Short mmCIF file of C-alpha atoms in Angstrom, two decimals:
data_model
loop_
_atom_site.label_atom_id
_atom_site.label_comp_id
_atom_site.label_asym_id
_atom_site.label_seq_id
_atom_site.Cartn_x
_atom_site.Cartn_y
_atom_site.Cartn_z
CA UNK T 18 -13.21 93.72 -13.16
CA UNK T 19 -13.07 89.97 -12.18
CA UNK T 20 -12.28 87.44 -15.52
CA UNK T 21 -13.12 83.89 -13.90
CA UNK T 22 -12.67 80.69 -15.95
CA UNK T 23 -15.48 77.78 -16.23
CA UNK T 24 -13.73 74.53 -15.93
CA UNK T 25 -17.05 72.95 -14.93
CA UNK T 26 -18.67 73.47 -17.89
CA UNK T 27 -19.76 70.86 -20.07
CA UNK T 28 -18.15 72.26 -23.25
CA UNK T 29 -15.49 71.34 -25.66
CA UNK T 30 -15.01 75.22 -25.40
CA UNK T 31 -13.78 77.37 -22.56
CA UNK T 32 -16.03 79.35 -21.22
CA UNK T 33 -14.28 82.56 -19.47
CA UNK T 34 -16.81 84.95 -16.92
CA UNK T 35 -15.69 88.63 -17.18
CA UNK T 36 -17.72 90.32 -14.39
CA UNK T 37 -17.48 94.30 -14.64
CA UNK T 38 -18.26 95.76 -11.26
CA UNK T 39 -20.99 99.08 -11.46
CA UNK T 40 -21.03 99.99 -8.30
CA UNK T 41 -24.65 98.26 -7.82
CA UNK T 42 -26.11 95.05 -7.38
CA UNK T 43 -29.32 94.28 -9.88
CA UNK T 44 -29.18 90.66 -8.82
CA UNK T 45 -31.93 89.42 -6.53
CA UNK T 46 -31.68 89.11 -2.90
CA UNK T 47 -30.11 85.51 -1.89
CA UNK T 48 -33.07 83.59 -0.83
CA UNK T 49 -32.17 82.58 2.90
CA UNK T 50 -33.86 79.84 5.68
CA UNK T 51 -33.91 79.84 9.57
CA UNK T 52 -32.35 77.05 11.67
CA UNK T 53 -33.41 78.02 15.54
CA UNK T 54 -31.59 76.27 18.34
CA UNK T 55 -34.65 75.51 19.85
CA UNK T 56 -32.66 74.07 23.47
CA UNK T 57 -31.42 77.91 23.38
CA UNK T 58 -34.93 79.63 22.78
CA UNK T 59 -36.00 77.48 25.70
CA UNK T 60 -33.37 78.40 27.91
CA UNK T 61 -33.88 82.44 27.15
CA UNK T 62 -37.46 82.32 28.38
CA UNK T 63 -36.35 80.34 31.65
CA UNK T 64 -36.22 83.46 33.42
CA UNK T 65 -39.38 85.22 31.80
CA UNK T 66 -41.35 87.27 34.35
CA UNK T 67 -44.04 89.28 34.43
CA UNK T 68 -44.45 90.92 37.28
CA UNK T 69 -47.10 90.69 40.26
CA UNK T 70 -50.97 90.45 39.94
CA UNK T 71 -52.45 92.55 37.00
CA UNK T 72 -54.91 95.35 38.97
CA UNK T 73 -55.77 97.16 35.69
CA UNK T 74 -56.49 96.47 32.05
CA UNK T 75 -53.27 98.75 31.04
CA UNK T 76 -51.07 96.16 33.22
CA UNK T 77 -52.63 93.50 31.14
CA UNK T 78 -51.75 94.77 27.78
CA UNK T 79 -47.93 96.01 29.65
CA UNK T 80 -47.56 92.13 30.21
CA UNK T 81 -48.94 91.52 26.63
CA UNK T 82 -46.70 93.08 25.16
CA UNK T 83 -44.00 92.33 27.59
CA UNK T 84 -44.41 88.56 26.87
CA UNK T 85 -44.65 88.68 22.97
CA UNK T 86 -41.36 91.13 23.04
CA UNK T 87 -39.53 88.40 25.12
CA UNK T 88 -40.60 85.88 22.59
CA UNK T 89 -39.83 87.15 19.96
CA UNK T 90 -36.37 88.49 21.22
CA UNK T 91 -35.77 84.81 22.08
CA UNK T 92 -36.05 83.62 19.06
CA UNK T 93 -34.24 85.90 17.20
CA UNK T 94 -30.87 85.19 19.42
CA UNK T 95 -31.37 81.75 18.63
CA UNK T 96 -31.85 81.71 14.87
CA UNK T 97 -29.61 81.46 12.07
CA UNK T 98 -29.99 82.61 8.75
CA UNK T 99 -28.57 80.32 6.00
CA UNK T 100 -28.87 80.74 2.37
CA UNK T 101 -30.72 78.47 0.51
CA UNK T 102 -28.37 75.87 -1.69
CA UNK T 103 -29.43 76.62 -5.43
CA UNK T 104 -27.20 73.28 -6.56
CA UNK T 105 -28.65 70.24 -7.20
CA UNK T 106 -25.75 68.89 -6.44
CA UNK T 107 -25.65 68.42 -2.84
CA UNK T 108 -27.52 65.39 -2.65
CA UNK T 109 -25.82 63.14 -5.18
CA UNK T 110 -24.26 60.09 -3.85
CA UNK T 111 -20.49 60.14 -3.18
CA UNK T 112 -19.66 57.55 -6.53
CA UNK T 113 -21.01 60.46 -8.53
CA UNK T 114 -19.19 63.12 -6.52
CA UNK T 115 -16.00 61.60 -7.51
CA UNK T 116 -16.85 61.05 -10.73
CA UNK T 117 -17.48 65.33 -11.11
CA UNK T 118 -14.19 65.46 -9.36
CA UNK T 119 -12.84 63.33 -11.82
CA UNK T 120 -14.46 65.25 -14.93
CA UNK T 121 -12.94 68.69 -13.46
CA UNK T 122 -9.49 67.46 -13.73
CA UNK T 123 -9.60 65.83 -16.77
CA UNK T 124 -11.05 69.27 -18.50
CA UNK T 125 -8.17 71.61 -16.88
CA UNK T 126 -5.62 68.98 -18.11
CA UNK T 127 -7.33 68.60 -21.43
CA UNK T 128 -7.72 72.18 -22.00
CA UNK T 129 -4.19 72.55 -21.10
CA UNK T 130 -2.87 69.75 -23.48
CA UNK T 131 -5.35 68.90 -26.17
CA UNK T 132 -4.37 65.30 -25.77
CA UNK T 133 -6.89 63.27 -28.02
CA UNK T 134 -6.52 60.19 -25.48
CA UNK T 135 -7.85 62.58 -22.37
CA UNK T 136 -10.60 63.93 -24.92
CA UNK T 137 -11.70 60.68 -25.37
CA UNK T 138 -11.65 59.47 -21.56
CA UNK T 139 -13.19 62.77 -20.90
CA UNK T 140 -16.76 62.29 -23.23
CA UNK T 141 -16.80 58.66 -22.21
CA UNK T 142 -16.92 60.03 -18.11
CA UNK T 143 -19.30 62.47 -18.90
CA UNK T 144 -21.95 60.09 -20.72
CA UNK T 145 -21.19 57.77 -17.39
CA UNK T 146 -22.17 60.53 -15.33
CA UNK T 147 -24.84 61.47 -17.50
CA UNK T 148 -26.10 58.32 -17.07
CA UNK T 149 -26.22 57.91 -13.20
CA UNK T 150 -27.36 60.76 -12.18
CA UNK T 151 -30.74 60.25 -14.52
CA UNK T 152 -30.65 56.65 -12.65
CA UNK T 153 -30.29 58.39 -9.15
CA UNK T 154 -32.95 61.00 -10.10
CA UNK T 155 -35.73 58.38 -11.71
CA UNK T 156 -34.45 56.09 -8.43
CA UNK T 157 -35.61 58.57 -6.13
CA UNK T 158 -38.73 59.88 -8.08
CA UNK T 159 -40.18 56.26 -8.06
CA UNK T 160 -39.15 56.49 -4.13
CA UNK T 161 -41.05 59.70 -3.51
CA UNK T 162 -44.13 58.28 -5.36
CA UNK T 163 -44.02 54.63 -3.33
CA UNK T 164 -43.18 57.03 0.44
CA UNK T 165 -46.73 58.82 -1.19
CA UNK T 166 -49.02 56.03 -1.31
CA UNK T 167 -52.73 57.03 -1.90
CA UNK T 168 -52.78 58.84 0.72
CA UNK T 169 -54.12 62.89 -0.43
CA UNK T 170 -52.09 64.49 2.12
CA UNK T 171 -49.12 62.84 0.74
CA UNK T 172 -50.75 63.49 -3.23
CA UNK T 173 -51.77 66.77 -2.87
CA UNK T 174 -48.65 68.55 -2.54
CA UNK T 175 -46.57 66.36 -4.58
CA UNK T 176 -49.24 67.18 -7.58
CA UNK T 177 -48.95 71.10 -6.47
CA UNK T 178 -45.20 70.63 -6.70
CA UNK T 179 -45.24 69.60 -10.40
CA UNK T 180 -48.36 71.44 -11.99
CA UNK T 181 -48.00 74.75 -9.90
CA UNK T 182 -47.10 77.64 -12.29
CA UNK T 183 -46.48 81.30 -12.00
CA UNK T 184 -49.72 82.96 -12.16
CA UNK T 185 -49.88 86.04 -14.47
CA UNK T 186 -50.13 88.77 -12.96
CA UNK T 187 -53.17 90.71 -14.46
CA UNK T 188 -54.31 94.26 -14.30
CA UNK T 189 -57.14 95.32 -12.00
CA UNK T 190 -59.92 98.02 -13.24
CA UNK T 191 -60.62 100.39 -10.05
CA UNK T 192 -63.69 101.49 -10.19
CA UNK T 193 -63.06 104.79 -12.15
CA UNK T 194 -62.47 102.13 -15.22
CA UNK T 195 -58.99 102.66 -15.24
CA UNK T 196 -56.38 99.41 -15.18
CA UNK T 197 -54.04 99.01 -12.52
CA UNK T 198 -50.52 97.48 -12.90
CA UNK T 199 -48.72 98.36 -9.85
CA UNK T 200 -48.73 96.22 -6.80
CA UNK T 201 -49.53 98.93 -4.08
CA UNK T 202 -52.63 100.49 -6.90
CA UNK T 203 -54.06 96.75 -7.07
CA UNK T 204 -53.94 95.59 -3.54
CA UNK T 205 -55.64 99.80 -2.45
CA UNK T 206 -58.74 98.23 -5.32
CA UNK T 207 -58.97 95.30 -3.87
CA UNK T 208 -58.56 96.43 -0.35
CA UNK T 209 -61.55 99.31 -0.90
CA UNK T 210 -63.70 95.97 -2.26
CA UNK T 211 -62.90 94.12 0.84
CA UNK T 212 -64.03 97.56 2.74
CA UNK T 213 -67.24 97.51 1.08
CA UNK T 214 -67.80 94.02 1.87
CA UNK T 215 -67.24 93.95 5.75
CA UNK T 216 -70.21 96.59 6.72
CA UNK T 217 -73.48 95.60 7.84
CA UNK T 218 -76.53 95.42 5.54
CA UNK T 219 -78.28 98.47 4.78
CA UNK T 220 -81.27 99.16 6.98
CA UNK T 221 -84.36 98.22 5.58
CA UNK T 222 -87.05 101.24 4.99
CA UNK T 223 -89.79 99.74 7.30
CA UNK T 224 -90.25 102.15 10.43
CA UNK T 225 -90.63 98.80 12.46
CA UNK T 226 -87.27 97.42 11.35
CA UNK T 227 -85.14 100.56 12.01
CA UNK T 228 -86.71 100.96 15.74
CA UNK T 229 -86.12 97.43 16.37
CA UNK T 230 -82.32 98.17 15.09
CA UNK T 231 -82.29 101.11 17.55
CA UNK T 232 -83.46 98.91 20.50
CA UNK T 233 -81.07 96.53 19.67
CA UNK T 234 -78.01 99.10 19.27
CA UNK T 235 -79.43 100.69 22.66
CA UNK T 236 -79.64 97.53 24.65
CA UNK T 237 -76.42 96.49 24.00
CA UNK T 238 -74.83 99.84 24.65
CA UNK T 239 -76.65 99.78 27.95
CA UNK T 240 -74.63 96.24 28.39
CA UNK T 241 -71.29 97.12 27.67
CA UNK T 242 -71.79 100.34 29.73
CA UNK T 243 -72.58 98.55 32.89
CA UNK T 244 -70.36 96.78 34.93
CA UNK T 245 -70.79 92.61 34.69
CA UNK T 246 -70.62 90.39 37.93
CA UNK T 247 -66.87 88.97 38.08
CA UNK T 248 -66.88 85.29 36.20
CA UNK T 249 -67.07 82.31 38.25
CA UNK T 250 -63.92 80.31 38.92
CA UNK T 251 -64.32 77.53 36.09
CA UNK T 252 -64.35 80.25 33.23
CA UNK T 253 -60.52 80.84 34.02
CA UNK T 254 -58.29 79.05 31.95
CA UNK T 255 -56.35 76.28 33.18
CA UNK T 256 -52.43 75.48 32.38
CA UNK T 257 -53.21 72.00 32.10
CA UNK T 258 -56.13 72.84 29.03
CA UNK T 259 -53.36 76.07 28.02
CA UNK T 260 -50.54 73.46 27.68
CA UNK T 261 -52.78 71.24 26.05
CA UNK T 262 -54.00 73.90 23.52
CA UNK T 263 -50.25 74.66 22.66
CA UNK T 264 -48.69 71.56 22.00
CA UNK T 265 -51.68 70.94 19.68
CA UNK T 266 -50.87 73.99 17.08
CA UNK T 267 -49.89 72.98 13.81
CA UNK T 268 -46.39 72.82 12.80
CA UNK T 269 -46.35 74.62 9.83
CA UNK T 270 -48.01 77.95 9.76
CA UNK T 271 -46.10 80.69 8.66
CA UNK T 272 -45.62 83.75 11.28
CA UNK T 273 -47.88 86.32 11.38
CA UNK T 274 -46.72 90.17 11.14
CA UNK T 275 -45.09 89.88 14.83
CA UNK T 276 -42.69 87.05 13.30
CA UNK T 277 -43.92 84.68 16.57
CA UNK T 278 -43.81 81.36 14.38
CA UNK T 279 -46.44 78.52 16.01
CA UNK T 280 -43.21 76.19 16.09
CA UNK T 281 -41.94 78.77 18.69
CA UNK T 282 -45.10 78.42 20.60
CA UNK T 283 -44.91 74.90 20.32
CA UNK T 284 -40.96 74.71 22.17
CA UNK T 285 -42.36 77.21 24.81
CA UNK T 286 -41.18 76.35 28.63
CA UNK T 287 -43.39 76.12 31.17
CA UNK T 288 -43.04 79.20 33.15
CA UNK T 289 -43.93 80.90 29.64
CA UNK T 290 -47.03 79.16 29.23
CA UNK T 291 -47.62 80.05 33.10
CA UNK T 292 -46.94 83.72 31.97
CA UNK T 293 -49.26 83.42 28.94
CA UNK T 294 -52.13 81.83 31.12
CA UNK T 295 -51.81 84.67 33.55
CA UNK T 296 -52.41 87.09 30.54
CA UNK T 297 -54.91 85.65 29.04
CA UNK T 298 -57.09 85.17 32.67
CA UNK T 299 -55.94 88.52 32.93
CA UNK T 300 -57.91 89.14 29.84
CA UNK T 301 -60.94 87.51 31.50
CA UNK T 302 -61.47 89.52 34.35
CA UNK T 303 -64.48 92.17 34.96
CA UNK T 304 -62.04 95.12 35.36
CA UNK T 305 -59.67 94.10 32.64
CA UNK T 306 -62.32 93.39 30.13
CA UNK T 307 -61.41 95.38 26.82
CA UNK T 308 -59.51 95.09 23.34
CA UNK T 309 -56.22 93.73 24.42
CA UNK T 310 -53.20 93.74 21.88
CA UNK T 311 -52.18 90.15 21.03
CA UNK T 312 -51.37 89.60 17.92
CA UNK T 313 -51.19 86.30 15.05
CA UNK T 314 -50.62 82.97 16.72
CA UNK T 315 -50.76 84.34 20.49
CA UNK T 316 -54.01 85.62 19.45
CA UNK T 317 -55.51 82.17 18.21
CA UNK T 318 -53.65 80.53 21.11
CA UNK T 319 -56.13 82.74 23.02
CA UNK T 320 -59.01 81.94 21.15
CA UNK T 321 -58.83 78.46 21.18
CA UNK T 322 -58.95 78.26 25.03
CA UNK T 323 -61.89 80.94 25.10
CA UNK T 324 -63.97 78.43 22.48
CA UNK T 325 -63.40 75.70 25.09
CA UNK T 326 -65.58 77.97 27.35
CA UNK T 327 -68.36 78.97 24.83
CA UNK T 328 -68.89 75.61 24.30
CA UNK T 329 -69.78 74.97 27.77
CA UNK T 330 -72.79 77.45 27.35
CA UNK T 331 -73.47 77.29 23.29
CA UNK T 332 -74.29 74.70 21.02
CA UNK T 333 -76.09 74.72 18.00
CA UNK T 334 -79.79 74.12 17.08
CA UNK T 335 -80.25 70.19 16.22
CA UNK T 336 -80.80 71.28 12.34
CA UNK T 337 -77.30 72.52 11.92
CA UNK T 338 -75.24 69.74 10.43
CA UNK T 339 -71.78 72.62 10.46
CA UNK T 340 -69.62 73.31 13.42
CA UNK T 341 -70.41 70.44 15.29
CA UNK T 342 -68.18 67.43 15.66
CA UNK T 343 -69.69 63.80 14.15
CA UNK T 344 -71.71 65.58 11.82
CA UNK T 345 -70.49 66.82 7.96
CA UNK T 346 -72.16 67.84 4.73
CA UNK T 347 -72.29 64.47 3.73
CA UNK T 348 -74.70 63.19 6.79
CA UNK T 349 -77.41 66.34 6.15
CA UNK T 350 -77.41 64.91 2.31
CA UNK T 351 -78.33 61.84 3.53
CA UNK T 352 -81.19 62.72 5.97
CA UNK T 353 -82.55 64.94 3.24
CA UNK T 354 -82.75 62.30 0.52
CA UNK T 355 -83.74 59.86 3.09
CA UNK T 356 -86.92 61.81 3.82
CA UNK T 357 -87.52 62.83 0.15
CA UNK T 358 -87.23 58.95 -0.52
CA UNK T 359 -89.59 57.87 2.54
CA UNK T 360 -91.98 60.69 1.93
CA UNK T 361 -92.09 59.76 -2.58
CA UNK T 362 -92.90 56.04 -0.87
CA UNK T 363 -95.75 57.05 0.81
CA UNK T 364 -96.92 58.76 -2.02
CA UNK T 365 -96.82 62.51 -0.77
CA UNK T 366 -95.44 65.13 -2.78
CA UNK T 367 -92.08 67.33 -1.64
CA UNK T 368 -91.60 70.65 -2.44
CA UNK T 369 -87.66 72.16 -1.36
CA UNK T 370 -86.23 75.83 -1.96
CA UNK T 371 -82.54 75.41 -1.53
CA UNK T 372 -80.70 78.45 0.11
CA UNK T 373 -77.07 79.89 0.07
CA UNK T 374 -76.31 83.11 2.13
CA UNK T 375 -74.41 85.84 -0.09
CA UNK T 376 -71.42 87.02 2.43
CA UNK T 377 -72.98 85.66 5.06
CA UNK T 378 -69.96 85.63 7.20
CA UNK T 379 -68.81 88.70 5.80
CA UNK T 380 -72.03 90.71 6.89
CA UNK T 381 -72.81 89.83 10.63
CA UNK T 382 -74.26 92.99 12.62
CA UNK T 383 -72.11 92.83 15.17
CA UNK T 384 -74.75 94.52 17.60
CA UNK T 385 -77.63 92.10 16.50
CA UNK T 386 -74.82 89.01 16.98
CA UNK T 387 -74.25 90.68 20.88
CA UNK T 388 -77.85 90.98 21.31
CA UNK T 389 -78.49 87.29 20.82
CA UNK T 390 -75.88 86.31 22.99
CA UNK T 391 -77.10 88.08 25.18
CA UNK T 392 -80.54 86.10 25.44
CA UNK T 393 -78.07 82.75 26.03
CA UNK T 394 -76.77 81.33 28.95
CA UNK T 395 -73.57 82.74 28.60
CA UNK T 396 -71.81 84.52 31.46
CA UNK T 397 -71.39 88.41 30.82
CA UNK T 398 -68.03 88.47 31.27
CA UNK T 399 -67.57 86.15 28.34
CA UNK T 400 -70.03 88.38 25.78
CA UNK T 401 -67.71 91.13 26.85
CA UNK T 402 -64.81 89.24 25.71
CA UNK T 403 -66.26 88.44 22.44
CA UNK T 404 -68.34 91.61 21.65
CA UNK T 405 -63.90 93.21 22.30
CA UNK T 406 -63.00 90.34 20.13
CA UNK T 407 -64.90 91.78 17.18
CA UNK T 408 -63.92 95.22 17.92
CA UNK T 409 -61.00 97.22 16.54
CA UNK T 410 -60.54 94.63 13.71
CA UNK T 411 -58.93 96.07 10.54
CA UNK T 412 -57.41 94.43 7.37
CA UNK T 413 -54.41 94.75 4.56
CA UNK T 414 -54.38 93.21 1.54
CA UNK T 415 -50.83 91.93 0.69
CA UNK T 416 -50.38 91.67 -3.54
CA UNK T 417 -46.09 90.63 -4.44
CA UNK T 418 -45.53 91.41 -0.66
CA UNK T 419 -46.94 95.19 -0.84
CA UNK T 420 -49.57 95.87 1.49
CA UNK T 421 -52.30 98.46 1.15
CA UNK T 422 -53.34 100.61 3.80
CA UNK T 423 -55.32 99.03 6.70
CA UNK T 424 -59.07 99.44 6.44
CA UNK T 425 -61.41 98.61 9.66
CA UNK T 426 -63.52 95.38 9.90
CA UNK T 427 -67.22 97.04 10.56
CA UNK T 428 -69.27 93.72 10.63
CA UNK T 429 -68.75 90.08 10.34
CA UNK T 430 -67.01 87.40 11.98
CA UNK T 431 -63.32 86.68 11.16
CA UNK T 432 -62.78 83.67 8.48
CA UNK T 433 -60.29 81.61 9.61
CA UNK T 434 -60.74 82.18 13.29
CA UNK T 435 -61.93 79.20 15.50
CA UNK T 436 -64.52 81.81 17.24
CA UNK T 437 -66.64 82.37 13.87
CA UNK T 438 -68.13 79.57 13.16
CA UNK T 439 -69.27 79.02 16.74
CA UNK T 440 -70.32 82.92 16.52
CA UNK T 441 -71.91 82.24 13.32
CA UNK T 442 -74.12 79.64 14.37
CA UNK T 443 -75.30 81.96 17.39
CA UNK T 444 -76.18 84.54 14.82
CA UNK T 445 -78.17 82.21 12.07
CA UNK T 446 -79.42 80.18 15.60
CA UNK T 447 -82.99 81.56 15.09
CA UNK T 448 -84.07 81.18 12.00
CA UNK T 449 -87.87 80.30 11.87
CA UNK T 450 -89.40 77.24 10.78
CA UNK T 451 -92.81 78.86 9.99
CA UNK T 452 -94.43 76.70 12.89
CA UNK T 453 -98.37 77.43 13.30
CA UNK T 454 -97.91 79.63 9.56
CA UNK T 455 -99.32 77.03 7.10
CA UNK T 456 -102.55 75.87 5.82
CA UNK T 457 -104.07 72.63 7.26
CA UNK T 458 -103.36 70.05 4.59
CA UNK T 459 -99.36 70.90 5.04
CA UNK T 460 -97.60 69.74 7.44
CA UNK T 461 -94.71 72.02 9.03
CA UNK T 462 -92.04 73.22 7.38
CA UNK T 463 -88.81 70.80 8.04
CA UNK T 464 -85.61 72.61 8.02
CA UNK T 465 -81.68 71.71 7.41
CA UNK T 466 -78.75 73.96 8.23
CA UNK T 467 -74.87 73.53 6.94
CA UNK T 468 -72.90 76.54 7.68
CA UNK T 469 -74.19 79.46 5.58
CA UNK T 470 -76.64 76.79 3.39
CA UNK T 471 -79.90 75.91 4.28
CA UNK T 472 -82.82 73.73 2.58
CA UNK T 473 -86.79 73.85 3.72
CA UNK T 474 -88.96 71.22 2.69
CA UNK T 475 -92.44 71.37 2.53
CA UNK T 476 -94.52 67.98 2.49
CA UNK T 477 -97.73 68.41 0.49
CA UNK T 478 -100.39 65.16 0.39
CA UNK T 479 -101.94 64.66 -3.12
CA UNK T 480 -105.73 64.73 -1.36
CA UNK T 481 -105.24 68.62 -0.30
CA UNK T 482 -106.41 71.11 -2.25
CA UNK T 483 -105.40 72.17 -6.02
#
């Protein structure tokens, strides 16, 4: 048993804390934050090596591992865990640090004596304190809203900050009809949805459609079974366009499961990044050329160097206002209306069926996507990388920091990765325009593309027939 007394409390009383020890703790864990001595991470990975030239695909995934293990051991000598200050406190001015000072003595005195005259000084301090600290606090909340400006990167999370509120947390019906309350039963429903979601379409009934599918399936196993000429020398990756690539990551993204923060990847020296641009051309080569482990920012680190090479060979069709830098939603609205306006002017008549793809991203045949990039210009060795890219993908849904079982990724292209939209573009690359399909008194069939949204319009003259 501990009996503590509470001098700081603002009570004529006092307050006495009797804490009865159980043998257990039901308080929750301190909340604690990371300080890394980023001058000692740096000097840990000064001596990172990874051996001599990779012959086989095992070596590259050795060295894979090998340099995300040194990373992450690095940064785990050099942080420090610190718990989080739960007093408010800590950043009043030193006038109004004396002041509690002040106030503390005064109370153990008073409580001691009961003199009137120290009662007296004492509520007259506290309304004085009172009183500056809601000064300092509306002081600095005007400050924070003038440092804020109009700008909505400054507004956003400054509104987040004072609207956000705990969500409820509601029960989830699996599909038996039965509610589920418990983290682990909700995140296994919603995981089996997600499931459900990344597989292909169902094959259509026609006979014509499933032996195309075939063809397709049996082309592109015929591809991956054959061995691709080696990549020409501008493919590689360079440390120059790696370093580049690195120091461009944003700041704060939290770590992935292998605790590799992008900060870290940010601070890393330079014979790392020469270690992690040998793995990743490593990655590129004919022999090496399979699913390779690398994991959460590493991984995206990887894929933003291998977009710089698709885009050497890939763009997309002139009607597709996504993905493609200098052109937004906003510019497609405006050529649409503009020809709706210059068409109504000439007196013809516009007819427009606006489209939205259901799960479009969600539902890419990953054999159909390799089979059109296989009728571009792109190097084999580079389909390879991204037909492994899609491969051995699986998911976990996290719900109060419970995961669910992983599930595997049969179709689609990952949202969020810098790869899919590029991929995505490939796959929706070919959609018709009904060229040579209409009757003579309309004209062809003008289409615009945004991502997974697309619009045709059809001109029709008012002298055709009714």
């Amino acid at each position: 048993m501990h009996v503590e007394v509470m001098y700081g409390m603002d009570t004529q009383h006092l307050p006495i804390l009797v804490t009865v020890g159980s043998g257990t703790s039901n308080s929750p864990p301190v909340s604690m934050r990371q300080r890394v001595d980023w001058k000692s991470f740096e000097s840990s990975l000064e001596t990172l090596h990874l051996g001599s030239s990779f012959k086989t695909a095992a070596d590259v995934e050795a060295s894979a591992n090998l340099l995300m293990e040194k990373i992450k051991e690095a940064q785990a000598r050099a942080t420090t865990l610190l718990p989080f200050s739960t007093s408010r406190r800590g950043d009043l001015p030193l006038n109004i640090k004396r002041k509690l000072r002040l106030k503390r003595r005064l109370h153990k005195l008073w409580t001691r004596t009961r003199c009137p005259k120290l009662k007296k000084e004492l509520i007259g301090l506290s309304r004085s304190i009172s009183e500056a600290v809601r000064d300092f606090r509306g002081a600095n909340w005007e400050a924070t809203i003038d440092r804020a400006g109009e700008s909505a990167k400054n507004l956003n999370p400054l509104c987040r900050q004072l609207t956000r509120a705990a969500a409820p947390k509601c029960p989830i019906t699996d599909r038996s009809g039965i509610r589920r309350y418990d983290a682990k039963a909700r995140a296994e429903v919603i995981a089996e949805h997600l499931a459900e979601q990344f597989t292909p379409n169902p094959p259509a009934n026609s006979p014509n459609l499933q032996k195309h599918y075939a063809q397709v399936r049996n082309r592109v196993e015929e591809f991956m079974a054959t061995t691709s000429p080696p990549p020409p020398g501008d493919l590689f990756i360079t440390l120059a366009a790696l370093h580049k690539i690195v120091i461009r990551l944003p700041k704060k993204k939290a770590p992935g499961p292998d605790g590799i923060s992008t900060a870290a990847l940010r601070h890393l020296p330079r014979r790392a990044i020469v270690a992690m641009n040998r793995v990743f051309n490593g990655i590129l080569r004919t022999e090496n050329i399979r699913p390779i482990t690398l994991l959460s920012h590493v991984a995206k680190t990887y894929e933003w160097a291998l977009l710089t090479k698709l885009r050497l060979f890939l763009s997309p069709r002139q009607e597709q206002y996504g993905f493609r830098e200098g052109h937004s939603t906003t510019l497609q609205l405006i050529r649409v209306l503009h020809y709706l306006a210059f068409e109504r002017n000439c007196e013809r008549y516009t007819v427009a069926v606006f489209l939205d793809m259901e799960k479009a991203f969600d539902r890419v045949w990953h054999d159909g996507l390799i089979y059109k990039l296989m009728d571009t210009s792109l190097p084999p060795a580079l389909i390879r990388v991204v037909a492994n890219f899609l491969q051995r993908r699986s998911f976990c849904v996290a719900v109060d920091d419970v995961l669910s079982a992983p599930r595997p990724i049969r179709a689609g292209v990952p949202q969020g990765s810098c790869l899919s939209p590029e991929l995505y573009a490939v796959y929706t690359d070919d959609i018709p325009t009904l060229h040579g399909h209409l009757k003579d008194w309309v004209d062809d069939v003008m289409l615009g593309l945004y991502a997974d949204d697309a619009v045709r319009r059809i001109l029709h003259r008012r002298e055709g027939p009714t």
